[in-house]
Amino acid sequence: MPPPATPHRLGRRFGLVLFALACQLAACGSTPPPPPLYLQLGGVEGIQAVSNAMLQRMSTDPRTKRTFDGINLRTLSASLAAHLCKVADGPCVYDGETMRNAHADLGLGGSEFETTVQMLRDELDRAGVPQGAKNELLRRLAPSRRDIVTTDR
Ligand code: HEM
């Protein structure tokens, strides 16, 4: 049985509660939250640069260029950048198709997807994006594989 609360004890408890409350209000002892992911990726301009570089590679590498005939790369790059920026909590408006609709007629296979992800990884490294931010972006994109890959190729 705890001893009955004396006025002195009440005072101490009250003090502790007040301290905890003040701490919560002032975020006492906690580190400030990290900047949003899109800023860690280099901001809107950094994402646009990565997007350009990635599409340049995708549309010329023999392993991935198959589906890019007749595609307007400038338009696609702007759309890809807006999509990546949105996925990374950025202030961009993506008004393109869903990933499923955009890739529905391309018959993309797992190896084309994996090569593309590796290109994105390389370009983020080349841009000096920190490992944690790069992995977080890739983690967020991973579920779209099931919408983009439609064949066993
Ligand atoms: C994480 C992987 C991928 C992401 C985030 C992604 C994202 C996008 C986005 C945002 C669009 C534009 C949709 C629109 O504006 O309506 C698009 C279209 C396109 N993507 Fe992907 N994509 C991925 C993988 C791939 C792969 C692996 C390929 C081929 C190797 C590919 C080839 C294309 C092509 C050719 C288009 C243009 C389709 C058209 O205009 O008819 N994508 N993608």
CSV table of C-alpha atoms and ligand atoms in Angstrom, one decimal:
chain,number,residue,atom,x,y,z
A,1,MET,CA,0.0,0.0,0.0
A,2,PRO,CA,1.5,3.4,-1.0
A,3,PRO,CA,1.6,5.9,1.9
A,4,PRO,CA,-1.2,8.5,1.7
A,5,ALA,CA,-0.4,11.5,-0.3
A,6,THR,CA,0.9,14.3,1.9
A,7,PRO,CA,0.7,17.9,0.7
A,8,HIS,CA,4.4,17.6,0.0
A,9,ARG,CA,4.0,14.5,-2.2
A,10,LEU,CA,1.1,16.1,-4.1
A,11,GLY,CA,3.3,19.1,-4.8
A,12,ARG,CA,6.0,16.9,-6.3
A,13,ARG,CA,3.6,14.9,-8.4
A,14,PHE,CA,2.0,18.1,-9.6
A,15,GLY,CA,5.4,19.4,-10.5
A,16,LEU,CA,6.2,16.3,-12.5
A,17,VAL,CA,3.0,16.5,-14.4
A,18,LEU,CA,3.6,20.2,-15.2
A,19,PHE,CA,7.1,19.4,-16.3
A,20,ALA,CA,5.9,16.6,-18.6
A,21,LEU,CA,3.3,18.9,-20.1
A,22,ALA,CA,5.7,21.8,-20.6
A,23,CYS,CA,8.1,19.3,-22.2
A,24,GLN,CA,5.5,18.1,-24.6
A,25,LEU,CA,4.6,21.7,-25.5
A,26,ALA,CA,8.3,22.7,-26.0
A,27,ALA,CA,9.3,19.3,-27.6
A,28,CYS,CA,11.8,19.1,-24.8
A,29,GLY,CA,14.6,16.6,-25.2
A,30,SER,CA,13.4,15.5,-28.6
A,31,THR,CA,15.3,16.1,-31.9
A,32,PRO,CA,13.6,18.3,-34.5
A,33,PRO,CA,11.7,16.3,-37.2
A,34,PRO,CA,13.7,15.6,-40.4
A,35,PRO,CA,12.9,17.8,-43.4
A,36,PRO,CA,10.2,16.4,-45.7
A,37,LEU,CA,11.5,13.6,-48.1
A,38,TYR,CA,11.3,15.8,-51.3
A,39,LEU,CA,13.7,18.3,-49.8
A,40,GLN,CA,16.1,15.5,-48.8
A,41,LEU,CA,16.0,14.4,-52.4
A,42,GLY,CA,17.2,17.8,-53.6
A,43,GLY,CA,13.8,19.7,-53.7
A,44,VAL,CA,11.7,20.1,-56.8
A,45,GLU,CA,14.7,21.0,-59.1
A,46,GLY,CA,16.8,18.1,-57.8
A,47,ILE,CA,13.9,15.7,-58.5
A,48,GLN,CA,13.5,17.1,-62.0
A,49,ALA,CA,17.2,16.6,-62.7
A,50,VAL,CA,17.1,13.0,-61.5
A,51,SER,CA,14.0,12.4,-63.5
A,52,ASN,CA,15.6,13.8,-66.7
A,53,ALA,CA,18.7,11.7,-66.2
A,54,MET,CA,16.8,8.6,-65.5
A,55,LEU,CA,14.6,8.9,-68.6
A,56,GLN,CA,17.6,9.6,-70.7
A,57,ARG,CA,19.1,6.3,-69.6
A,58,MET,CA,15.8,4.3,-69.8
A,59,SER,CA,15.2,5.5,-73.3
A,60,THR,CA,18.6,4.6,-74.6
A,61,ASP,CA,19.7,1.5,-72.6
A,62,PRO,CA,19.1,-1.7,-74.7
A,63,ARG,CA,17.6,-3.3,-71.6
A,64,THR,CA,14.8,-0.7,-71.2
A,65,LYS,CA,14.4,1.4,-74.4
A,66,ARG,CA,11.9,-0.9,-76.0
A,67,THR,CA,8.8,1.0,-75.0
A,68,PHE,CA,10.0,4.6,-75.6
A,69,ASP,CA,9.6,4.8,-79.4
A,70,GLY,CA,7.6,7.9,-80.2
A,71,ILE,CA,7.3,9.0,-76.6
A,72,ASN,CA,7.8,12.7,-75.9
A,73,LEU,CA,10.5,12.6,-73.3
A,74,ARG,CA,10.1,16.2,-72.1
A,75,THR,CA,6.5,15.7,-71.3
A,76,LEU,CA,7.1,12.3,-69.7
A,77,SER,CA,10.0,13.7,-67.7
A,78,ALA,CA,7.8,16.5,-66.3
A,79,SER,CA,5.2,13.9,-65.4
A,80,LEU,CA,7.6,11.5,-63.8
A,81,ALA,CA,9.2,14.4,-61.8
A,82,ALA,CA,5.7,15.5,-60.5
A,83,HIS,CA,4.9,11.9,-59.6
A,84,LEU,CA,8.1,11.4,-57.7
A,85,CYS,CA,7.8,14.7,-56.0
A,86,LYS,CA,4.2,13.9,-54.9
A,87,VAL,CA,5.3,10.4,-53.6
A,88,ALA,CA,8.0,12.3,-51.6
A,89,ASP,CA,5.4,14.6,-50.0
A,90,GLY,CA,6.4,17.5,-52.2
A,91,PRO,CA,4.2,20.5,-53.2
A,92,CYS,CA,3.8,19.2,-56.8
A,93,VAL,CA,0.6,18.4,-58.7
A,94,TYR,CA,0.6,15.1,-60.5
A,95,ASP,CA,-2.3,15.0,-63.0
A,96,GLY,CA,-1.2,12.0,-65.0
A,97,GLU,CA,-2.6,8.5,-65.2
A,98,THR,CA,-2.4,5.9,-62.4
A,99,MET,CA,0.6,3.7,-62.6
A,100,ARG,CA,-1.6,0.8,-63.7
A,101,ASN,CA,-3.2,2.8,-66.6
A,102,ALA,CA,0.1,4.5,-67.7
A,103,HIS,CA,1.9,1.1,-68.2
A,104,ALA,CA,-1.1,-1.1,-69.1
A,105,ASP,CA,-0.2,-1.5,-72.8
A,106,LEU,CA,3.5,-1.7,-72.5
A,107,GLY,CA,3.8,-5.4,-71.4
A,108,LEU,CA,6.6,-4.6,-69.0
A,109,GLY,CA,8.5,-7.4,-67.3
A,110,GLY,CA,10.2,-7.7,-63.9
A,111,SER,CA,13.7,-7.3,-65.4
A,112,GLU,CA,12.8,-4.0,-67.1
A,113,PHE,CA,11.4,-2.8,-63.7
A,114,GLU,CA,14.4,-3.9,-61.7
A,115,THR,CA,16.8,-2.3,-64.2
A,116,THR,CA,14.8,0.9,-64.0
A,117,VAL,CA,14.9,0.9,-60.2
A,118,GLN,CA,18.7,0.4,-60.4
A,119,MET,CA,19.0,3.4,-62.7
A,120,LEU,CA,17.0,5.5,-60.2
A,121,ARG,CA,19.2,4.3,-57.4
A,122,ASP,CA,22.3,5.3,-59.4
A,123,GLU,CA,21.0,8.7,-60.3
A,124,LEU,CA,20.0,9.4,-56.7
A,125,ASP,CA,23.6,8.4,-55.6
A,126,ARG,CA,25.1,10.6,-58.4
A,127,ALA,CA,23.0,13.5,-57.1
A,128,GLY,CA,24.4,13.0,-53.6
A,129,VAL,CA,21.0,12.1,-52.0
A,130,PRO,CA,21.6,10.5,-48.5
A,131,GLN,CA,21.1,6.7,-48.3
A,132,GLY,CA,18.1,7.0,-45.9
A,133,ALA,CA,16.2,9.3,-48.2
A,134,LYS,CA,17.0,7.2,-51.3
A,135,ASN,CA,15.8,4.0,-49.5
A,136,GLU,CA,12.7,5.7,-48.3
A,137,LEU,CA,11.8,6.8,-51.8
A,138,LEU,CA,12.4,3.3,-53.2
A,139,ARG,CA,10.4,1.8,-50.3
A,140,ARG,CA,7.5,4.0,-51.3
A,141,LEU,CA,7.7,3.1,-55.0
A,142,ALA,CA,8.1,-0.6,-54.4
A,143,PRO,CA,4.3,-1.4,-54.2
A,144,SER,CA,3.8,0.1,-57.7
A,145,ARG,CA,5.7,-2.9,-59.2
A,146,ARG,CA,2.5,-4.9,-59.1
A,147,ASP,CA,0.8,-2.2,-61.2
A,148,ILE,CA,3.6,-1.7,-63.7
A,149,VAL,CA,4.9,-5.2,-64.3
A,150,THR,CA,2.3,-7.1,-66.4
A,151,THR,CA,4.3,-9.9,-68.1
A,152,ASP,CA,7.0,-12.6,-67.2
A,153,ARG,CA,9.5,-11.0,-69.5
B,1,HEM,C1,9.0,2.8,-60.2
B,1,HEM,C2,8.9,2.7,-61.5
B,1,HEM,C3,8.2,3.6,-62.4
B,1,HEM,C4,7.6,4.8,-62.2
B,1,HEM,C5,7.5,5.5,-60.8
B,1,HEM,C6,7.0,5.2,-63.4
B,1,HEM,C7,6.3,6.4,-63.6
B,1,HEM,C8,5.7,6.8,-64.7
B,1,HEM,C9,4.9,8.0,-64.9
B,1,HEM,C10,4.6,9.0,-63.8
B,1,HEM,C11,4.4,8.0,-66.2
B,1,HEM,C12,3.6,9.1,-66.8
B,1,HEM,C13,2.1,8.8,-66.7
B,1,HEM,C14,1.3,10.0,-67.3
B,1,HEM,O1,1.8,11.1,-67.5
B,1,HEM,O2,0.0,9.8,-67.4
B,1,HEM,C15,5.0,6.9,-66.8
B,1,HEM,C16,4.8,6.6,-68.1
B,1,HEM,C17,5.6,5.7,-68.8
B,1,HEM,N1,6.5,4.8,-68.3
B,1,HEM,FE1,6.8,4.5,-66.4
B,1,HEM,N2,7.3,4.4,-64.4
B,1,HEM,C18,8.0,3.3,-63.8
B,1,HEM,C19,8.5,2.2,-64.5
B,1,HEM,C20,8.6,2.1,-65.9
B,1,HEM,C21,9.4,1.1,-66.6
B,1,HEM,C22,10.2,0.0,-65.9
B,1,HEM,C23,9.3,1.4,-67.9
B,1,HEM,C24,10.0,0.8,-69.1
B,1,HEM,C25,11.2,0.2,-69.0
B,1,HEM,C26,8.5,2.6,-68.0
B,1,HEM,C27,8.1,3.2,-69.2
B,1,HEM,C28,7.1,4.2,-69.3
B,1,HEM,C29,6.6,4.7,-70.6
B,1,HEM,C30,7.1,4.2,-72.0
B,1,HEM,C31,5.7,5.6,-70.3
B,1,HEM,C32,4.9,6.5,-71.3
B,1,HEM,C33,3.6,5.7,-71.6
B,1,HEM,C34,2.7,6.5,-72.6
B,1,HEM,O3,2.8,7.8,-72.7
B,1,HEM,O4,2.0,5.9,-73.3
B,1,HEM,N3,8.1,3.0,-66.8
B,1,HEM,N4,5.7,6.2,-65.9
